[in-house]
Amino acid sequence: MRCVLFALFLVGAGTTIWAADSYTDAVSAVHRDDYDLAARLFRPLAEQGHAGAQSFLGILYANGQGVPQSHEEAAQWYQRAAQQGDAAAQFQLGVLCANGQGVPQNYEMAWQWYQRAADQGVVAAQFQLGVLHANGQGVPQNYEIAEQWYRRAADQGHARAQSHLGVLYARGQGLPKDYREAIQWYRRAAEQGDALAQFQLGVLYANGQGVPRSYKEAGRWYRRAADQGDAVAQFNLGVRYANGQGVPQNDELAGRWYRRAAQQGHARAQSNLGVLYANGQGVPKDMIRAYMWLTIAVEGSRGDDDGKPAIANQTIVASDLTAAQIEQAQEMARRCQESQFLECEPKEQVPGVVP
């Protein structure tokens, strides 16, 4: 009997060693970007119940790496790993639930999975719990609880949590309004490259909130956020160049930054770009293209107060156009929007690197 038990033990131990080696090889394949091999190695382990392999296989399906992209498959593998207590899978499953990818959108389920991952120390899950509590998604809106989760993540260096904590201080949500505290948290996030924090620092410097007013500093932080594609920062930077606040007045650069924001759907940037075309400021005068951008701005503003200047300027521009020209501009606007803003400008006007 002892021999049999010993033999069985050896088989079990051998299987465990083989599984560990295969898992290590699979992880190494991921690090080498050899996703086909990683998927082949992870799959048998995942089917045998290896939680780490199940979690990794979910990631490969979510990203379409080594396997066809499928959020449904990703969710299934995350679920199997999450139920075994795998913290990474619990977090990823929360993301899918929050976004409605591969599973029906369900913020309550997202909260549950984030909570389980956060309790195991997953910093990103702690941040996401703050987001759900701040927005009242899946749980009652509660800025005090949001602040607690943001702070836990922020204290561990999570840049976006630091940025969101700064927002709470700036707005006085869940804690007393304190621009100086907001500045500190924004700066910590901004120095890690967080575009939201960089933009918010620009706002506080422009308004002189928590720091002495400095349009130059505002422009510097707007520029850092704008270079990362933040549309609002791009618009604000355009305004600075148009008005010469903190930067030399330059209509051409204003137009370039408005254009970048406009091509991301920013309605006020679209409106301002239309005005530049109408006046020939920084761009060749083109009333038809002006009407095009103003039309897009009016549609994008959806009737809010930001749309009123666009409507007024559209009416002014229309008075200088024929019916045929207005129809041409409307067709250009349609083509621009249908192309996701890729076919809005003549080739010579498409910006390269903005100095």
GROMACS .gro file of C-alpha atoms in nm:
model
  355
    1MET     CA    1   0.000   0.000   0.000
    2ARG     CA    2   0.284   0.238   0.083
    3CYS     CA    3   0.439   0.175  -0.258
    4VAL     CA    4   0.114   0.253  -0.434
    5LEU     CA    5   0.063   0.570  -0.236
    6PHE     CA    6   0.423   0.671  -0.299
    7ALA     CA    7   0.381   0.610  -0.671
    8LEU     CA    8   0.062   0.817  -0.677
    9PHE     CA    9   0.236   1.094  -0.491
   10LEU     CA   10   0.515   1.098  -0.747
   11VAL     CA   11   0.266   1.124  -1.031
   12GLY     CA   12   0.090   1.411  -0.858
   13ALA     CA   13   0.414   1.589  -0.782
   14GLY     CA   14   0.535   1.540  -1.138
   15THR     CA   15   0.212   1.689  -1.272
   16THR     CA   16   0.246   1.988  -1.040
   17ILE     CA   17   0.606   2.050  -1.151
   18TRP     CA   18   0.507   2.018  -1.520
   19ALA     CA   19   0.219   2.260  -1.470
   20ALA     CA   20   0.442   2.510  -1.293
   21ASP     CA   21   0.703   2.488  -1.570
   22SER     CA   22   0.436   2.530  -1.839
   23TYR     CA   23   0.288   2.831  -1.661
   24THR     CA   24   0.630   2.992  -1.628
   25ASP     CA   25   0.699   2.925  -1.996
   26ALA     CA   26   0.361   3.075  -2.089
   27VAL     CA   27   0.423   3.389  -1.886
   28SER     CA   28   0.768   3.421  -2.044
   29ALA     CA   29   0.605   3.394  -2.386
   30VAL     CA   30   0.374   3.685  -2.296
   31HIS     CA   31   0.674   3.894  -2.196
   32ARG     CA   32   0.833   3.814  -2.534
   33ASP     CA   33   0.508   3.912  -2.712
   34ASP     CA   34   0.480   3.554  -2.843
   35TYR     CA   35   0.106   3.542  -2.782
   36ASP     CA   36   0.038   3.239  -3.003
   37LEU     CA   37   0.267   3.025  -2.790
   38ALA     CA   38   0.133   3.177  -2.469
   39ALA     CA   39  -0.226   3.092  -2.566
   40ARG     CA   40  -0.130   2.733  -2.651
   41LEU     CA   41   0.047   2.690  -2.317
   42PHE     CA   42  -0.214   2.863  -2.103
   43ARG     CA   43  -0.516   2.679  -2.245
   44PRO     CA   44  -0.451   2.325  -2.108
   45LEU     CA   45  -0.357   2.472  -1.772
   46ALA     CA   46  -0.670   2.685  -1.768
   47GLU     CA   47  -0.887   2.387  -1.856
   48GLN     CA   48  -0.732   2.199  -1.565
   49GLY     CA   49  -0.837   2.481  -1.330
   50HIS     CA   50  -0.517   2.686  -1.300
   51ALA     CA   51  -0.648   3.027  -1.190
   52GLY     CA   52  -0.348   3.225  -1.312
   53ALA     CA   53  -0.366   3.061  -1.655
   54GLN     CA   54  -0.741   3.130  -1.670
   55SER     CA   55  -0.680   3.496  -1.589
   56PHE     CA   56  -0.406   3.530  -1.850
   57LEU     CA   57  -0.616   3.352  -2.110
   58GLY     CA   58  -0.894   3.602  -2.041
   59ILE     CA   59  -0.653   3.887  -2.106
   60LEU     CA   60  -0.543   3.733  -2.435
   61TYR     CA   61  -0.905   3.700  -2.548
   62ALA     CA   62  -0.987   4.055  -2.437
   63ASN     CA   63  -0.695   4.193  -2.639
   64GLY     CA   64  -0.712   3.952  -2.932
   65GLN     CA   65  -0.356   3.837  -2.868
   66GLY     CA   66  -0.282   3.486  -2.994
   67VAL     CA   67  -0.656   3.418  -3.018
   68PRO     CA   68  -0.947   3.591  -3.192
   69GLN     CA   69  -1.065   3.884  -2.983
   70SER     CA   70  -1.372   3.790  -2.783
   71HIS     CA   71  -1.491   3.970  -2.472
   72GLU     CA   72  -1.739   3.687  -2.419
   73GLU     CA   73  -1.457   3.431  -2.397
   74ALA     CA   74  -1.256   3.670  -2.182
   75ALA     CA   75  -1.546   3.706  -1.939
   76GLN     CA   76  -1.584   3.329  -1.909
   77TRP     CA   77  -1.217   3.275  -1.826
   78TYR     CA   78  -1.208   3.572  -1.588
   79GLN     CA   79  -1.516   3.432  -1.415
   80ARG     CA   80  -1.354   3.093  -1.359
   81ALA     CA   81  -1.037   3.252  -1.221
   82ALA     CA   82  -1.223   3.513  -1.015
   83GLN     CA   83  -1.430   3.249  -0.842
   84GLN     CA   84  -1.103   3.090  -0.728
   85GLY     CA   85  -1.000   3.421  -0.574
   86ASP     CA   86  -0.766   3.548  -0.846
   87ALA     CA   87  -0.751   3.923  -0.777
   88ALA     CA   88  -0.645   4.025  -1.126
   89ALA     CA   89  -0.934   3.833  -1.279
   90GLN     CA   90  -1.177   3.985  -1.030
   91PHE     CA   91  -1.064   4.332  -1.136
   92GLN     CA   92  -1.081   4.253  -1.508
   93LEU     CA   93  -1.426   4.103  -1.467
   94GLY     CA   94  -1.534   4.422  -1.294
   95VAL     CA   95  -1.409   4.623  -1.592
   96LEU     CA   96  -1.612   4.410  -1.834
   97CYS     CA   97  -1.924   4.445  -1.618
   98ALA     CA   98  -1.879   4.822  -1.596
   99ASN     CA   99  -1.828   4.858  -1.971
  100GLY     CA  100  -2.080   4.597  -2.083
  101GLN     CA  101  -1.816   4.403  -2.275
  102GLY     CA  102  -1.889   4.034  -2.313
  103VAL     CA  103  -2.153   4.059  -2.040
  104PRO     CA  104  -2.454   4.288  -1.990
  105GLN     CA  105  -2.351   4.621  -1.840
  106ASN     CA  106  -2.408   4.595  -1.467
  107TYR     CA  107  -2.247   4.847  -1.232
  108GLU     CA  108  -2.362   4.658  -0.925
  109MET     CA  109  -2.176   4.347  -1.040
  110ALA     CA  110  -1.879   4.563  -1.133
  111TRP     CA  111  -1.880   4.705  -0.779
  112GLN     CA  112  -1.888   4.356  -0.629
  113TRP     CA  113  -1.590   4.235  -0.833
  114TYR     CA  114  -1.394   4.556  -0.777
  115GLN     CA  115  -1.460   4.524  -0.404
  116ARG     CA  116  -1.323   4.171  -0.393
  117ALA     CA  117  -1.013   4.275  -0.589
  118ALA     CA  118  -0.966   4.591  -0.382
  119ASP     CA  119  -0.981   4.390  -0.062
  120GLN     CA  120  -0.685   4.194  -0.197
  121GLY     CA  121  -0.492   4.514  -0.256
  122VAL     CA  122  -0.547   4.574  -0.628
  123VAL     CA  123  -0.487   4.949  -0.650
  124ALA     CA  124  -0.671   4.993  -0.980
  125ALA     CA  125  -0.979   4.831  -0.826
  126GLN     CA  126  -0.962   5.069  -0.533
  127PHE     CA  127  -0.960   5.360  -0.775
  128GLN     CA  128  -1.254   5.219  -0.971
  129LEU     CA  129  -1.453   5.180  -0.651
  130GLY     CA  130  -1.397   5.550  -0.594
  131VAL     CA  131  -1.530   5.623  -0.942
  132LEU     CA  132  -1.846   5.416  -0.885
  133HIS     CA  133  -1.918   5.585  -0.552
  134ALA     CA  134  -1.850   5.932  -0.696
  135ASN     CA  135  -2.082   5.870  -0.991
  136GLY     CA  136  -2.348   5.670  -0.805
  137GLN     CA  137  -2.306   5.374  -1.037
  138GLY     CA  138  -2.418   5.046  -0.881
  139VAL     CA  139  -2.414   5.212  -0.539
  140PRO     CA  140  -2.568   5.529  -0.392
  141GLN     CA  141  -2.360   5.836  -0.478
  142ASN     CA  142  -2.133   5.908  -0.186
  143TYR     CA  143  -1.835   6.142  -0.220
  144GLU     CA  144  -1.710   6.061   0.129
  145ILE     CA  145  -1.668   5.693   0.041
  146ALA     CA  146  -1.529   5.788  -0.300
  147GLU     CA  147  -1.267   6.001  -0.126
  148GLN     CA  148  -1.165   5.710   0.096
  149TRP     CA  149  -1.107   5.479  -0.200
  150TYR     CA  150  -0.934   5.746  -0.408
  151ARG     CA  151  -0.703   5.821  -0.116
  152ARG     CA  152  -0.613   5.455  -0.064
  153ALA     CA  153  -0.511   5.428  -0.427
  154ALA     CA  154  -0.354   5.775  -0.438
  155ASP     CA  155  -0.135   5.704  -0.136
  156GLN     CA  156   0.003   5.408  -0.332
  157GLY     CA  157   0.095   5.631  -0.625
  158HIS     CA  158  -0.202   5.573  -0.856
  159ALA     CA  159  -0.190   5.884  -1.077
  160ARG     CA  160  -0.552   5.894  -1.185
  161ALA     CA  161  -0.667   5.844  -0.824
  162GLN     CA  162  -0.446   6.136  -0.723
  163SER     CA  163  -0.604   6.343  -0.998
  164HIS     CA  164  -0.959   6.252  -0.892
  165LEU     CA  165  -0.876   6.327  -0.530
  166GLY     CA  166  -0.761   6.668  -0.645
  167VAL     CA  167  -1.098   6.717  -0.817
  168LEU     CA  168  -1.281   6.641  -0.493
  169TYR     CA  169  -1.071   6.900  -0.308
  170ALA     CA  170  -1.122   7.158  -0.585
  171ARG     CA  171  -1.499   7.108  -0.582
  172GLY     CA  172  -1.545   7.048  -0.211
  173GLN     CA  173  -1.707   6.711  -0.270
  174GLY     CA  174  -1.684   6.476   0.027
  175LEU     CA  175  -1.440   6.706   0.206
  176PRO     CA  176  -1.388   7.081   0.254
  177LYS     CA  177  -1.296   7.275  -0.060
  178ASP     CA  178  -0.924   7.336  -0.057
  179TYR     CA  179  -0.748   7.452  -0.374
  180ARG     CA  180  -0.405   7.417  -0.217
  181GLU     CA  181  -0.467   7.051  -0.141
  182ALA     CA  182  -0.608   7.010  -0.491
  183ILE     CA  183  -0.288   7.161  -0.634
  184GLN     CA  184  -0.072   6.917  -0.439
  185TRP     CA  185  -0.260   6.612  -0.562
  186TYR     CA  186  -0.283   6.742  -0.918
  187ARG     CA  187   0.090   6.806  -0.919
  188ARG     CA  188   0.171   6.456  -0.797
  189ALA     CA  189  -0.046   6.308  -1.073
  190ALA     CA  190   0.071   6.555  -1.338
  191GLU     CA  191   0.434   6.471  -1.275
  192GLN     CA  192   0.344   6.110  -1.353
  193GLY     CA  193   0.202   6.224  -1.686
  194ASP     CA  194  -0.168   6.226  -1.602
  195ALA     CA  195  -0.333   6.449  -1.862
  196LEU     CA  196  -0.640   6.526  -1.651
  197ALA     CA  197  -0.422   6.655  -1.367
  198GLN     CA  198  -0.211   6.858  -1.609
  199PHE     CA  199  -0.524   7.018  -1.750
  200GLN     CA  200  -0.666   7.090  -1.404
  201LEU     CA  201  -0.339   7.251  -1.298
  202GLY     CA  202  -0.372   7.476  -1.600
  203VAL     CA  203  -0.722   7.574  -1.491
  204LEU     CA  204  -0.614   7.660  -1.137
  205TYR     CA  205  -0.319   7.867  -1.259
  206ALA     CA  206  -0.543   8.047  -1.510
  207ASN     CA  207  -0.796   8.128  -1.237
  208GLY     CA  208  -0.547   8.196  -0.958
  209GLN     CA  209  -0.703   7.931  -0.735
  210GLY     CA  210  -0.464   7.793  -0.473
  211VAL     CA  211  -0.172   7.955  -0.655
  212PRO     CA  212  -0.094   8.305  -0.784
  213ARG     CA  213  -0.257   8.357  -1.123
  214SER     CA  214  -0.013   8.282  -1.403
  215TYR     CA  215  -0.124   8.251  -1.762
  216LYS     CA  216   0.225   8.136  -1.851
  217GLU     CA  217   0.205   7.842  -1.610
  218ALA     CA  218  -0.150   7.772  -1.725
  219GLY     CA  219  -0.030   7.757  -2.084
  220ARG     CA  220   0.256   7.527  -1.990
  221TRP     CA  221   0.027   7.275  -1.822
  222TYR     CA  222  -0.236   7.301  -2.094
  223ARG     CA  223   0.035   7.225  -2.347
  224ARG     CA  224   0.145   6.910  -2.163
  225ALA     CA  225  -0.214   6.784  -2.149
  226ALA     CA  226  -0.283   6.892  -2.507
  227ASP     CA  227   0.019   6.700  -2.633
  228GLN     CA  228  -0.141   6.387  -2.485
  229GLY     CA  229  -0.460   6.449  -2.681
  230ASP     CA  230  -0.678   6.613  -2.417
  231ALA     CA  231  -0.936   6.796  -2.628
  232VAL     CA  232  -1.036   7.052  -2.364
  233ALA     CA  233  -0.672   7.140  -2.303
  234GLN     CA  234  -0.621   7.175  -2.678
  235PHE     CA  235  -0.918   7.412  -2.694
  236ASN     CA  236  -0.797   7.615  -2.396
  237LEU     CA  237  -0.450   7.637  -2.547
  238GLY     CA  238  -0.608   7.766  -2.866
  239VAL     CA  239  -0.785   8.034  -2.665
  240ARG     CA  240  -0.454   8.134  -2.503
  241TYR     CA  241  -0.289   8.177  -2.844
  242ALA     CA  242  -0.590   8.365  -2.980
  243ASN     CA  243  -0.583   8.609  -2.686
  244GLY     CA  244  -0.208   8.616  -2.623
  245GLN     CA  245  -0.247   8.502  -2.262
  246GLY     CA  246   0.073   8.345  -2.129
  247VAL     CA  247   0.192   8.284  -2.487
  248PRO     CA  248   0.262   8.519  -2.780
  249GLN     CA  249  -0.059   8.602  -2.968
  250ASN     CA  250  -0.070   8.377  -3.273
  251ASP     CA  251  -0.387   8.310  -3.473
  252GLU     CA  252  -0.220   8.037  -3.676
  253LEU     CA  253  -0.131   7.835  -3.366
  254ALA     CA  254  -0.476   7.907  -3.222
  255GLY     CA  255  -0.625   7.757  -3.536
  256ARG     CA  256  -0.403   7.450  -3.517
  257TRP     CA  257  -0.501   7.377  -3.157
  258TYR     CA  258  -0.870   7.448  -3.226
  259ARG     CA  259  -0.848   7.207  -3.518
  260ARG     CA  260  -0.704   6.929  -3.304
  261ALA     CA  261  -0.980   6.970  -3.048
  262ALA     CA  262  -1.244   7.010  -3.319
  263GLN     CA  263  -1.141   6.681  -3.476
  264GLN     CA  264  -1.212   6.514  -3.142
  265GLY     CA  265  -1.565   6.654  -3.141
  266HIS     CA  266  -1.513   6.956  -2.914
  267ALA     CA  267  -1.804   7.183  -3.011
  268ARG     CA  268  -1.657   7.514  -2.888
  269ALA     CA  269  -1.333   7.446  -3.074
  270GLN     CA  270  -1.535   7.370  -3.387
  271SER     CA  271  -1.719   7.699  -3.343
  272ASN     CA  272  -1.400   7.901  -3.288
  273LEU     CA  273  -1.233   7.736  -3.586
  274GLY     CA  274  -1.532   7.833  -3.796
  275VAL     CA  275  -1.493   8.195  -3.687
  276LEU     CA  276  -1.124   8.192  -3.783
  277TYR     CA  277  -1.215   8.070  -4.131
  278ALA     CA  278  -1.485   8.335  -4.161
  279ASN     CA  279  -1.240   8.611  -4.065
  280GLY     CA  280  -0.933   8.467  -4.234
  281GLN     CA  281  -0.741   8.472  -3.906
  282GLY     CA  282  -0.452   8.225  -3.903
  283VAL     CA  283  -0.613   8.034  -4.190
  284PRO     CA  284  -0.713   8.127  -4.546
  285LYS     CA  285  -1.053   8.296  -4.549
  286ASP     CA  286  -1.312   8.035  -4.648
  287MET     CA  287  -1.677   8.112  -4.577
  288ILE     CA  288  -1.796   7.771  -4.694
  289ARG     CA  289  -1.559   7.588  -4.458
  290ALA     CA  290  -1.653   7.833  -4.184
  291TYR     CA  291  -2.018   7.741  -4.230
  292MET     CA  292  -1.922   7.372  -4.229
  293TRP     CA  293  -1.748   7.395  -3.890
  294LEU     CA  294  -2.022   7.612  -3.743
  295THR     CA  295  -2.284   7.362  -3.861
  296ILE     CA  296  -2.094   7.079  -3.693
  297ALA     CA  297  -2.058   7.289  -3.376
  298VAL     CA  298  -2.431   7.364  -3.363
  299GLU     CA  299  -2.513   6.995  -3.397
  300GLY     CA  300  -2.249   6.897  -3.140
  301SER     CA  301  -2.363   7.150  -2.880
  302ARG     CA  302  -2.709   6.987  -2.864
  303GLY     CA  303  -2.887   7.308  -2.774
  304ASP     CA  304  -2.680   7.398  -2.466
  305ASP     CA  305  -2.549   7.748  -2.391
  306ASP     CA  306  -2.219   7.673  -2.566
  307GLY     CA  307  -2.413   7.639  -2.890
  308LYS     CA  308  -2.557   7.992  -2.887
  309PRO     CA  309  -2.245   8.167  -3.027
  310ALA     CA  310  -2.218   7.900  -3.296
  311ILE     CA  311  -2.581   7.953  -3.398
  312ALA     CA  312  -2.535   8.331  -3.409
  313ASN     CA  313  -2.215   8.306  -3.613
  314GLN     CA  314  -2.368   8.047  -3.844
  315THR     CA  315  -2.650   8.292  -3.922
  316ILE     CA  316  -2.399   8.570  -3.994
  317VAL     CA  317  -2.192   8.351  -4.226
  318ALA     CA  318  -2.503   8.222  -4.402
  319SER     CA  319  -2.594   8.578  -4.502
  320ASP     CA  320  -2.281   8.588  -4.720
  321LEU     CA  321  -2.346   8.253  -4.890
  322THR     CA  322  -2.570   8.143  -5.171
  323ALA     CA  323  -2.813   7.856  -5.128
  324ALA     CA  324  -2.581   7.636  -5.337
  325GLN     CA  325  -2.283   7.724  -5.116
  326ILE     CA  326  -2.480   7.645  -4.800
  327GLU     CA  327  -2.576   7.310  -4.949
  328GLN     CA  328  -2.210   7.246  -5.032
  329ALA     CA  329  -2.107   7.333  -4.676
  330GLN     CA  330  -2.372   7.102  -4.534
  331GLU     CA  331  -2.248   6.818  -4.753
  332MET     CA  332  -1.892   6.887  -4.634
  333ALA     CA  333  -2.015   6.877  -4.274
  334ARG     CA  334  -2.186   6.544  -4.334
  335ARG     CA  335  -1.873   6.395  -4.492
  336CYS     CA  336  -1.657   6.532  -4.212
  337GLN     CA  337  -1.872   6.375  -3.942
  338GLU     CA  338  -1.914   6.043  -4.122
  339SER     CA  339  -1.536   6.014  -4.159
  340GLN     CA  340  -1.491   6.067  -3.783
  341PHE     CA  341  -1.335   6.407  -3.862
  342LEU     CA  342  -1.072   6.261  -4.095
  343GLU     CA  343  -1.207   6.436  -4.405
  344CYS     CA  344  -1.275   6.787  -4.280
  345GLU     CA  345  -0.980   6.990  -4.396
  346PRO     CA  346  -0.791   7.039  -4.722
  347LYS     CA  347  -0.463   6.846  -4.713
  348GLU     CA  348  -0.252   7.158  -4.684
  349GLN     CA  349  -0.440   7.255  -4.366
  350VAL     CA  350  -0.403   6.921  -4.185
  351PRO     CA  351  -0.161   6.995  -3.899
  352GLY     CA  352   0.158   6.808  -3.834
  353VAL     CA  353   0.359   6.870  -3.522
  354VAL     CA  354   0.239   7.185  -3.349
  355PRO     CA  355   0.537   7.399  -3.239
   0.00000   0.00000   0.00000
